[in-house]
Structure formats: C-alpha cells, structure tokens
Amino acid sequence: MHWLSKRNFPHLIIADPQLPDLENWELIQQLASSGIYKNIPVMVLSGLSVEETEEKCAAYQVQNYFLKPFNPVDLVNAVQQLIENKSFDTYYPMKAV
C-alpha cells in the first residue's frame, strides 16, 4: 500500500489476501473502493477455501484467482491474456510522459 500511496499506477495487481500486515482481503477491498485504483485489474493468489475465495472475488470484482498450490504457467498465461484483452489506457487518470 505504501507504493500505491505515492500515486504509482500499476498495470495489474497480483495479491494474496493473507498478507501478514493486513487482515484478509483488506488490501483488495481498499483497491476496489478506491476512486483511483478501482479499475486496475486484480488477480488473487489464495490459500483460502474455494467458497470464500469465490465470494470475495465476486464482491471485489477481481478479474481472476488461483488457489494454492497453482501452476505458475497458468498464472503467466492468465496475465498475458489479460494484457492482450485490455486497453490499459483506460485505467490511468493521467497519461505517462
């Protein structure tokens, strides 16, 4: 969150809802409710139950999720597909110079 608080704009966020310094899903919830970051695609890597992961991902409009353990090739393919299918210009409030 510190990096994001400096108004950095990533193309994609891959997050684990069980980060040590945040309660489960707090980061993802903050991103979803943020005026600036809510349109940045989020992918989740979760060690939680399928039911909880699916429910939270739907609630926070997460683009994709992977349950641990997962195949890293599948993650790379999902990222590539997202990049190919999205126009990232729409996610940024300002253009890079």
Coordinates of C-alpha atoms in Angstrom, one line a residue:
M1 CA 0.0 0.0 0.0
H2 CA 2.9 2.4 0.7
W3 CA 4.0 2.2 -3.0
L4 CA 0.4 2.8 -4.1
S5 CA 0.0 5.7 -1.7
K6 CA 2.7 7.6 -3.6
R7 CA 0.3 7.6 -6.6
N8 CA 2.1 4.9 -8.6
F9 CA -0.2 3.2 -11.2
P10 CA 0.5 -0.5 -11.9
H11 CA -1.0 -2.2 -15.0
L12 CA -2.1 -5.2 -12.9
I13 CA -2.1 -6.1 -9.2
I14 CA -1.5 -9.7 -8.1
A15 CA -2.3 -10.0 -4.4
D16 CA -2.5 -12.6 -1.7
P17 CA -5.4 -12.0 0.7
Q18 CA -3.4 -13.4 3.5
L19 CA -0.7 -10.8 3.7
P20 CA 0.9 -10.6 7.1
D21 CA 0.3 -6.9 7.8
L22 CA -3.3 -6.7 6.6
E23 CA -6.5 -8.6 7.6
N24 CA -7.7 -11.0 5.0
W25 CA -8.9 -9.1 1.9
E26 CA -8.2 -5.6 3.3
L27 CA -5.9 -4.6 0.5
I28 CA -8.2 -5.9 -2.2
Q29 CA -11.2 -4.2 -0.5
Q30 CA -9.3 -0.9 -0.4
L31 CA -8.4 -1.2 -4.0
A32 CA -12.0 -2.0 -5.0
S33 CA -13.3 1.0 -3.1
S34 CA -10.6 3.4 -4.2
G35 CA -11.5 6.1 -6.7
I36 CA -8.1 5.9 -8.4
Y37 CA -7.2 2.2 -8.3
K38 CA -10.7 0.5 -8.6
N39 CA -10.3 0.0 -12.4
I40 CA -6.8 -1.7 -12.2
P41 CA -7.2 -5.4 -12.8
V42 CA -6.6 -7.5 -9.7
M43 CA -5.7 -11.2 -9.6
V44 CA -5.7 -13.1 -6.4
L45 CA -3.5 -16.0 -5.2
S46 CA -5.4 -17.6 -2.4
G47 CA -4.8 -20.4 0.1
L48 CA -8.3 -20.0 1.5
S49 CA -11.3 -22.1 0.7
V50 CA -12.9 -22.1 -2.8
E51 CA -16.2 -20.8 -1.4
E52 CA -14.6 -17.9 0.5
T53 CA -12.3 -17.0 -2.4
E54 CA -15.1 -17.0 -5.0
E55 CA -17.4 -15.0 -2.8
K56 CA -14.8 -12.3 -2.0
C57 CA -13.5 -12.2 -5.6
A58 CA -17.1 -11.6 -6.9
A59 CA -17.7 -8.9 -4.2
Y60 CA -14.5 -7.0 -5.0
Q61 CA -14.6 -7.5 -8.8
V62 CA -11.4 -9.5 -9.0
Q63 CA -10.6 -10.5 -12.6
N64 CA -9.1 -13.9 -11.9
Y65 CA -8.0 -16.0 -8.9
F66 CA -5.8 -19.0 -8.4
L67 CA -6.0 -21.4 -5.4
K68 CA -2.7 -22.5 -3.9
P69 CA -0.9 -24.6 -4.9
F70 CA -1.3 -23.4 -8.5
N71 CA 0.7 -23.9 -11.7
P72 CA 2.8 -20.8 -12.4
V73 CA 2.4 -21.4 -16.1
D74 CA -1.3 -20.9 -15.7
L75 CA -0.7 -17.6 -13.9
V76 CA 1.6 -16.4 -16.6
N77 CA -0.9 -17.3 -19.3
A78 CA -3.7 -15.5 -17.4
V79 CA -1.6 -12.4 -17.1
Q80 CA -0.7 -12.5 -20.8
Q81 CA -4.3 -12.9 -21.8
L82 CA -5.4 -10.0 -19.6
I83 CA -2.8 -7.8 -21.1
E84 CA -3.8 -8.8 -24.6
N85 CA -7.5 -8.2 -23.9
K86 CA -7.4 -4.9 -22.0
S87 CA -6.6 -1.4 -23.0
F88 CA -4.6 -0.2 -20.0
D89 CA -5.0 3.5 -21.1
T90 CA -8.5 3.4 -19.5
Y91 CA -7.1 2.6 -16.1
Y92 CA -5.0 5.7 -15.7
P93 CA -6.2 9.1 -14.7
M94 CA -3.3 10.7 -16.5
K95 CA -1.0 9.8 -19.4
A96 CA 2.6 8.9 -18.9
V97 CA 5.0 11.5 -20.3

